[in-house]
Amino acid sequence: MASDLEKKAKEAFVDDDFELAVDLYSQALELDPTNALLYADRAQAYIKLDSFTEAVSDATKAIQLDPSMSKAYFRKGTACMKLEEYQTAKAALEAGAALVPDDNRFTKLIKECDERIAEEAMEIPPTTTRPVTVAVRTTTISSTPSDSSPNANTSDSQAVSNSTVQSVAVPSKPRFRHDYYNSTTEVVLTIFAKGIPKENVSVDFGEQILSVVVDVPGEEPYHYQPRLFGKIVPEKCRFTVLSTKIEIRLFKAEAITWASLEFSDKKALPQKVNTPASTSHRPTYPSSKSKVDWDKLEAEVKKEEKEEKLDGDAALNKFFRDIYQDADEDTRRAMSKSFVESNGTVLSTNWKDVGAKKVEGTPPDGMELRKWEL
C-alpha cells in the first residue's frame, strides 16, 4: 500500500537515509501518482541529497496537483535558491506566503531573495555577459519532512541558512535524442519523442534552468533538467507537443549566441548577436557533417504547428497562456493571486478588484468547495 511505503519513507528520512527515502517515495508514487503530499516530501528528500533540479520538479508537480499546499511552494523556493534562481524562488515563496501570511519563514527567504537579486543587478552590468560560477549549498540539518513534526519548520528554513559550497550534480543522459539551434532572440530545443500525449509532458522554466519531464504510464519516466548556457525570460518561453517531437522555445534574456545548450564551468565567451536594421540575420546552427535545409525544416515545423488542432482542456489552457503571455504586470498578478487564493476556481484579470481583497473560491454548480488541512 502507498500509505505503508510513505510511512517507511518518513522513517528513513528521520534516520538520515535520504536515498532510501527517495526510493520509497518513488515506489509510493507508482501506486498513487496523484498524491501531491508524496511529491512535496520527496522534494525535501531530494534537497537533502543536493538534487535540487529534481526537487524543483517534484515541488512543481505537487503545486500542480494541490495549489493550496504551502510547503510545496516553500520547498520549490528553497531548491531554486540553492540553484541561485532567485527570481523563480521569490515567485514561488510569494505564492506560498499568500496562503500562510503568518508564516515568517516565507518573509525571511523572500527578503534574502531580494538581497541576492539586488546584488546581481549591481555586480553584473546589463550589457555584459560572462560565465557564472555555479555554486549551491548543502544542509547539515536532518529531520522528518512531515509538517506535523515540531522540527519540520526548522528543517526547511535551516536548509537554506546552514550550508557549504558544492558542485551541482551532472544529470543523467537523456533517453530521447535532442538538438537545438540559435536565432536572434531564442534558442529552439527539439526533443525527438514520438507519439507522446501532451498531458504526459511537463515543462518548467527557471531563470537559467529547464526541467522537462515525460511520464507515460507503464514506461520509465524521462527527465531532462539542464542548467542552461545563458539566462532566459521564463514568462516568454513556451513549448509545443507535436506527433513526432517536443519543441521548446527558450527566449534569451540577452541577444547572444549560445556556444552550447548547457552551462559549463569552462570559460566560454558568448558572442553578441549583430542585428543590423537594414539586413536580416540568418539564425546560426550547430555544425553538422550533412547539409540540412533549415529554412525548409522551419517551414515544415510551422506548418505542423498551424495544422495541429487543439480541443478541450488543451485549447482552454492555450487560451489562458496566451492571455498571460501578452498581459501587463498587473493583469498577471491578478491572474496568479485569484487562481491561488480561490483554489483554482477563479481566474481574474482585474488587479484593482483582486488586489484589494482575498479571492474566495467559487465551485461549479452542484459541487462543494472543501479546504483540506495540510
Coordinates of C-alpha atoms in Angstrom, one line a residue:
M1 CA 0.0 0.0 0.0
A2 CA 1.2 3.5 -0.8
S3 CA 0.5 4.6 2.8
D4 CA 2.8 1.9 4.2
L5 CA 5.6 3.0 1.8
E6 CA 5.1 6.6 2.8
K7 CA 5.4 5.7 6.5
K8 CA 8.7 3.8 5.8
A9 CA 10.0 6.7 3.7
K10 CA 9.4 9.1 6.6
E11 CA 11.2 6.7 9.0
A12 CA 14.2 6.5 6.5
F13 CA 14.2 10.3 6.3
V14 CA 14.4 10.6 10.1
D15 CA 17.3 8.2 10.1
D16 CA 19.1 10.4 7.5
D17 CA 18.9 7.7 4.9
F18 CA 17.7 10.1 2.2
E19 CA 18.4 7.9 -0.8
L20 CA 16.2 5.2 0.7
A21 CA 13.5 7.8 1.4
V22 CA 13.6 8.9 -2.2
D23 CA 13.3 5.3 -3.4
L24 CA 10.4 4.5 -1.1
Y25 CA 8.5 7.8 -2.0
S26 CA 9.1 6.8 -5.7
Q27 CA 7.5 3.4 -5.1
A28 CA 4.6 5.0 -3.3
L29 CA 4.1 7.4 -6.2
E30 CA 3.9 4.5 -8.7
L31 CA 0.9 3.3 -6.7
D32 CA -0.6 6.8 -6.0
P33 CA 0.7 9.1 -8.8
T34 CA -1.7 12.0 -8.0
N35 CA -0.7 12.3 -4.3
A36 CA 0.7 15.9 -4.0
L37 CA 2.0 15.2 -0.5
L38 CA 4.3 12.4 -1.7
Y39 CA 5.8 14.7 -4.3
A40 CA 6.3 17.5 -1.8
D41 CA 8.0 15.1 0.7
R42 CA 10.2 13.6 -2.0
A43 CA 11.3 17.1 -2.9
Q44 CA 12.5 17.6 0.6
A45 CA 14.5 14.3 0.4
Y46 CA 16.0 15.5 -2.9
I47 CA 17.1 18.7 -1.3
K48 CA 18.9 16.8 1.4
L49 CA 20.7 14.9 -1.4
D50 CA 21.6 18.1 -3.2
S51 CA 19.5 17.0 -6.1
F52 CA 18.0 20.5 -6.5
T53 CA 16.7 20.3 -10.1
E54 CA 14.8 17.1 -9.1
A55 CA 13.5 18.9 -6.0
V56 CA 12.2 21.8 -8.1
S57 CA 10.4 19.3 -10.5
D58 CA 8.7 17.4 -7.6
A59 CA 7.7 20.6 -5.8
T60 CA 6.2 22.0 -9.1
K61 CA 4.3 18.8 -9.6
A62 CA 2.9 19.0 -6.0
I63 CA 1.8 22.6 -6.7
Q64 CA 0.0 21.5 -9.9
L65 CA -1.8 18.7 -8.0
D66 CA -2.6 20.9 -5.0
P67 CA -2.2 24.7 -5.4
S68 CA -3.1 25.2 -1.7
M69 CA -0.1 23.2 -0.3
S70 CA 2.1 25.9 1.2
K71 CA 5.1 23.7 1.9
A72 CA 5.4 22.7 -1.8
Y73 CA 5.9 26.4 -2.6
F74 CA 8.4 26.7 0.2
R75 CA 10.4 23.7 -1.0
K76 CA 10.4 24.9 -4.6
G77 CA 11.7 28.3 -3.3
T78 CA 14.4 26.6 -1.2
A79 CA 15.6 24.5 -4.1
C80 CA 15.6 27.4 -6.5
M81 CA 17.7 29.4 -4.1
K82 CA 20.2 26.6 -3.9
L83 CA 20.4 26.9 -7.7
E84 CA 20.7 30.7 -7.5
E85 CA 17.4 31.0 -9.3
Y86 CA 16.3 33.9 -7.1
Q87 CA 13.6 35.4 -9.3
T88 CA 11.9 32.0 -9.6
A89 CA 12.4 31.3 -5.9
K90 CA 10.8 34.6 -5.0
A91 CA 7.8 34.0 -7.2
A92 CA 7.2 30.6 -5.5
L93 CA 7.8 32.0 -2.0
E94 CA 5.4 34.9 -2.6
A95 CA 2.7 32.5 -3.8
G96 CA 3.2 30.3 -0.7
A97 CA 3.2 33.3 1.6
A98 CA -0.2 34.3 0.3
L99 CA -1.5 31.0 1.6
V100 CA 0.0 31.3 5.1
P101 CA 0.5 35.0 5.8
D102 CA 1.6 34.4 9.4
D103 CA 4.5 32.0 8.5
N104 CA 7.6 34.2 8.8
R105 CA 9.8 31.6 7.1
F106 CA 8.5 32.9 3.7
T107 CA 9.1 36.5 4.7
K108 CA 12.7 35.7 5.7
L109 CA 13.5 33.9 2.4
I110 CA 11.7 36.5 0.3
K111 CA 13.9 39.2 1.9
E112 CA 17.0 37.1 1.1
C113 CA 15.9 36.7 -2.5
D114 CA 15.5 40.5 -2.8
E115 CA 19.0 41.0 -1.4
R116 CA 20.5 38.5 -3.9
I117 CA 18.6 40.0 -6.8
A118 CA 19.9 43.4 -5.9
E119 CA 23.5 42.1 -5.6
E120 CA 23.2 40.5 -9.0
A121 CA 21.9 43.8 -10.5
M122 CA 24.8 45.7 -9.0
E123 CA 27.5 43.2 -9.9
I124 CA 26.6 42.3 -13.5
P125 CA 26.1 45.2 -16.0
P126 CA 23.1 44.6 -18.3
T127 CA 25.3 44.8 -21.4
T128 CA 27.9 42.3 -20.2
T129 CA 27.6 38.6 -20.5
R130 CA 30.0 36.3 -18.7
P131 CA 30.0 32.7 -17.4
V132 CA 28.6 32.4 -13.9
T133 CA 30.3 30.2 -11.3
V134 CA 27.7 27.6 -10.3
A135 CA 27.6 27.1 -6.5
V136 CA 24.9 25.5 -4.3
R137 CA 24.6 24.9 -0.6
T138 CA 24.1 21.6 1.2
T139 CA 22.3 21.5 4.5
T140 CA 23.7 19.7 7.6
I141 CA 20.4 19.6 9.4
S142 CA 18.2 16.5 9.3
S143 CA 14.6 15.9 10.3
T144 CA 11.3 14.4 9.1
P145 CA 9.7 16.0 6.0
S146 CA 6.3 15.8 7.6
D147 CA 4.9 19.3 8.6
S148 CA 3.2 17.7 11.6
S149 CA 6.6 17.3 13.3
P150 CA 7.8 20.1 15.7
N151 CA 11.1 20.2 13.8
A152 CA 9.6 20.4 10.3
N153 CA 9.8 24.2 10.1
T154 CA 13.3 24.3 11.4
S155 CA 14.4 21.7 8.9
D156 CA 13.0 23.6 5.9
S157 CA 14.3 27.0 7.0
Q158 CA 17.8 25.9 8.1
A159 CA 18.2 24.0 4.8
V160 CA 18.9 27.4 3.3
S161 CA 21.0 29.1 6.1
N162 CA 23.3 26.3 7.1
S163 CA 25.3 25.4 4.0
T164 CA 28.6 24.7 2.3
V165 CA 29.6 25.2 -1.3
Q166 CA 29.5 22.1 -3.5
S167 CA 29.2 21.4 -7.3
V168 CA 26.0 20.7 -9.0
A169 CA 25.5 17.0 -9.9
V170 CA 25.5 16.2 -13.6
P171 CA 22.1 15.0 -14.8
S172 CA 21.8 11.6 -16.3
K173 CA 22.0 11.1 -20.0
P174 CA 18.6 11.8 -21.7
R175 CA 16.7 8.8 -23.2
F176 CA 15.4 10.8 -26.2
R177 CA 17.7 12.4 -28.7
H178 CA 17.6 16.2 -28.8
D179 CA 19.1 19.1 -30.8
Y180 CA 18.9 22.9 -30.8
Y181 CA 19.7 26.0 -32.8
N182 CA 20.1 29.7 -32.1
S183 CA 18.0 32.6 -33.5
T184 CA 18.4 36.2 -32.7
T185 CA 16.1 36.1 -29.7
E186 CA 15.5 32.4 -29.0
V187 CA 17.1 29.1 -28.6
V188 CA 14.9 26.4 -30.1
L189 CA 15.3 23.0 -28.5
T190 CA 13.8 19.9 -30.1
I191 CA 13.4 16.6 -28.2
F192 CA 12.6 13.8 -30.7
A193 CA 9.9 11.9 -28.8
K194 CA 7.2 10.4 -31.0
G195 CA 3.6 9.8 -30.1
I196 CA 3.8 11.4 -26.6
P197 CA 0.4 12.7 -25.3
K198 CA 0.6 16.3 -24.2
E199 CA -0.9 15.6 -20.8
N200 CA 2.2 13.4 -20.1
V201 CA 4.6 16.2 -20.8
S202 CA 5.6 18.8 -18.1
V203 CA 8.0 21.7 -18.8
D204 CA 9.1 24.2 -16.2
F205 CA 11.2 27.3 -17.0
G206 CA 13.6 29.0 -14.5
E207 CA 16.0 31.9 -14.9
Q208 CA 18.8 29.6 -16.1
I209 CA 17.3 26.1 -15.7
L210 CA 15.0 24.0 -17.7
S211 CA 13.0 21.0 -16.4
V212 CA 11.4 18.6 -18.9
V213 CA 9.5 15.5 -17.6
V214 CA 7.8 12.9 -19.8
D215 CA 5.9 10.5 -17.7
V216 CA 4.0 7.9 -19.7
P217 CA 2.2 5.2 -17.6
G218 CA 4.0 1.9 -17.9
E219 CA 7.2 3.4 -19.1
E220 CA 10.4 4.7 -17.4
P221 CA 9.9 8.4 -16.7
Y222 CA 12.2 10.7 -18.8
H223 CA 13.8 13.7 -17.0
Y224 CA 15.9 16.3 -18.7
Q225 CA 16.9 19.1 -16.4
P226 CA 20.0 21.0 -17.7
R227 CA 21.4 24.2 -16.3
L228 CA 21.3 26.4 -19.4
F229 CA 24.2 28.2 -21.1
G230 CA 22.6 31.6 -20.5
K231 CA 19.7 33.2 -18.8
I232 CA 16.2 33.2 -20.2
V233 CA 12.9 35.0 -19.7
P234 CA 10.6 32.3 -18.3
E235 CA 7.3 34.1 -19.0
K236 CA 8.2 34.4 -22.7
C237 CA 9.2 30.7 -23.1
R238 CA 6.8 28.2 -24.5
F239 CA 6.6 24.6 -25.7
T240 CA 4.6 22.6 -28.2
V241 CA 4.0 18.8 -28.2
L242 CA 3.7 17.5 -31.8
S243 CA 3.2 14.0 -33.1
T244 CA 6.9 13.4 -33.7
K245 CA 8.7 15.7 -31.2
I246 CA 8.5 18.2 -28.3
E247 CA 9.6 21.7 -29.4
I248 CA 10.7 24.1 -26.7
R249 CA 11.4 27.8 -27.4
L250 CA 13.7 29.5 -24.9
F251 CA 13.5 33.3 -25.0
K252 CA 17.0 34.7 -24.4
A253 CA 17.5 37.3 -21.7
E254 CA 20.3 38.8 -23.8
A255 CA 20.9 38.7 -27.5
I256 CA 23.9 36.5 -27.5
T257 CA 24.8 33.3 -29.5
W258 CA 24.9 30.3 -27.1
A259 CA 28.1 28.3 -27.7
S260 CA 26.3 25.3 -26.2
L261 CA 22.9 24.4 -24.8
E262 CA 24.1 23.6 -21.3
F263 CA 26.2 25.6 -18.9
S264 CA 29.8 24.6 -18.5
D265 CA 32.5 25.5 -15.9
K266 CA 34.9 26.0 -18.7
K267 CA 35.4 29.6 -19.7
A268 CA 33.2 30.3 -22.8
L269 CA 33.0 33.7 -24.3
P270 CA 29.4 34.3 -25.5
Q271 CA 29.2 36.4 -28.7
K272 CA 26.8 39.2 -29.1
V273 CA 24.3 38.7 -32.0
N274 CA 24.6 41.5 -34.5
T275 CA 21.1 42.8 -35.7
P276 CA 21.6 45.4 -38.4
A277 CA 18.4 47.4 -39.2
S278 CA 18.8 47.1 -42.9
T279 CA 19.5 43.4 -43.2
S280 CA 18.0 40.3 -41.8
H281 CA 20.1 38.0 -39.6
R282 CA 20.1 34.3 -40.5
P283 CA 19.9 32.0 -37.5
T284 CA 23.1 30.1 -36.6
Y285 CA 23.0 26.4 -36.1
P286 CA 25.3 23.7 -34.7
S287 CA 27.8 22.3 -37.1
S288 CA 26.9 19.1 -38.9
K289 CA 28.6 16.9 -41.4
S290 CA 25.4 16.6 -43.5
K291 CA 23.8 19.6 -45.2
V292 CA 20.3 20.4 -43.9
D293 CA 17.8 22.8 -45.5
W294 CA 17.0 24.6 -42.2
D295 CA 14.6 27.0 -43.9
K296 CA 12.6 24.1 -45.3
L297 CA 12.7 22.4 -41.9
E298 CA 11.4 25.5 -40.1
A299 CA 8.6 25.9 -42.7
E300 CA 7.5 22.3 -42.0
V301 CA 7.5 22.9 -38.3
K302 CA 5.4 26.0 -38.6
K303 CA 3.0 24.1 -40.9
E304 CA 2.7 21.3 -38.3
E305 CA 2.0 23.8 -35.6
K306 CA -0.6 25.5 -37.7
E307 CA -2.4 22.3 -38.7
E308 CA -2.4 20.8 -35.2
K309 CA -5.8 21.5 -33.8
L310 CA -6.3 21.7 -30.0
D311 CA -9.6 20.9 -28.3
G312 CA -10.9 20.5 -24.8
D313 CA -8.6 21.3 -21.9
A314 CA -5.6 21.8 -24.2
A315 CA -7.4 24.6 -26.2
L316 CA -8.5 26.2 -22.9
N317 CA -5.0 26.1 -21.4
K318 CA -3.5 27.6 -24.6
F319 CA -6.1 30.4 -24.4
F320 CA -5.2 31.2 -20.8
R321 CA -1.4 31.0 -21.6
D322 CA -1.9 33.4 -24.5
I323 CA -3.7 35.9 -22.2
Y324 CA -1.0 35.7 -19.6
Q325 CA 1.9 36.0 -22.1
D326 CA 0.5 39.2 -23.6
A327 CA -0.7 40.7 -20.4
D328 CA 0.8 43.6 -18.4
E329 CA 2.3 43.1 -14.9
D330 CA -1.0 44.0 -13.0
T331 CA -3.0 41.6 -15.1
R332 CA -0.5 38.7 -14.4
R333 CA -0.6 39.5 -10.7
A334 CA -4.4 39.4 -10.7
M335 CA -4.4 36.1 -12.6
S336 CA -1.9 34.5 -10.2
K337 CA -3.5 35.8 -7.0
S338 CA -7.1 34.9 -7.9
F339 CA -6.1 31.4 -9.0
V340 CA -4.1 30.6 -5.9
E341 CA -6.5 32.1 -3.3
S342 CA -9.6 30.5 -4.9
N343 CA -8.0 27.1 -5.1
G344 CA -8.2 27.2 -8.9
T345 CA -11.9 28.1 -9.2
V346 CA -11.5 31.8 -10.1
L347 CA -9.3 33.5 -12.7
S348 CA -9.5 37.3 -12.8
T349 CA -7.6 39.9 -14.8
N350 CA -8.7 42.9 -12.8
W351 CA -5.9 43.8 -10.3
K352 CA -7.9 46.7 -8.8
D353 CA -10.6 44.3 -7.7
V354 CA -8.4 41.3 -6.8
G355 CA -5.6 43.3 -5.1
A356 CA -7.9 44.9 -2.6
K357 CA -9.4 41.7 -1.1
K358 CA -9.0 38.0 -0.7
V359 CA -10.5 36.0 -3.6
E360 CA -13.0 33.4 -2.3
G361 CA -13.4 30.1 -4.1
T362 CA -16.4 29.7 -6.3
P363 CA -17.1 26.0 -7.0
P364 CA -19.1 24.9 -10.1
D365 CA -22.8 24.4 -9.8
G366 CA -23.7 21.2 -7.9
M367 CA -20.2 21.0 -6.2
E368 CA -19.0 21.9 -2.8
L369 CA -15.6 23.6 -2.0
R370 CA -13.7 22.0 0.8
K371 CA -10.5 23.0 2.5
W372 CA -8.1 20.2 3.2
E373 CA -5.8 20.6 6.2
L374 CA -2.1 20.0 5.5

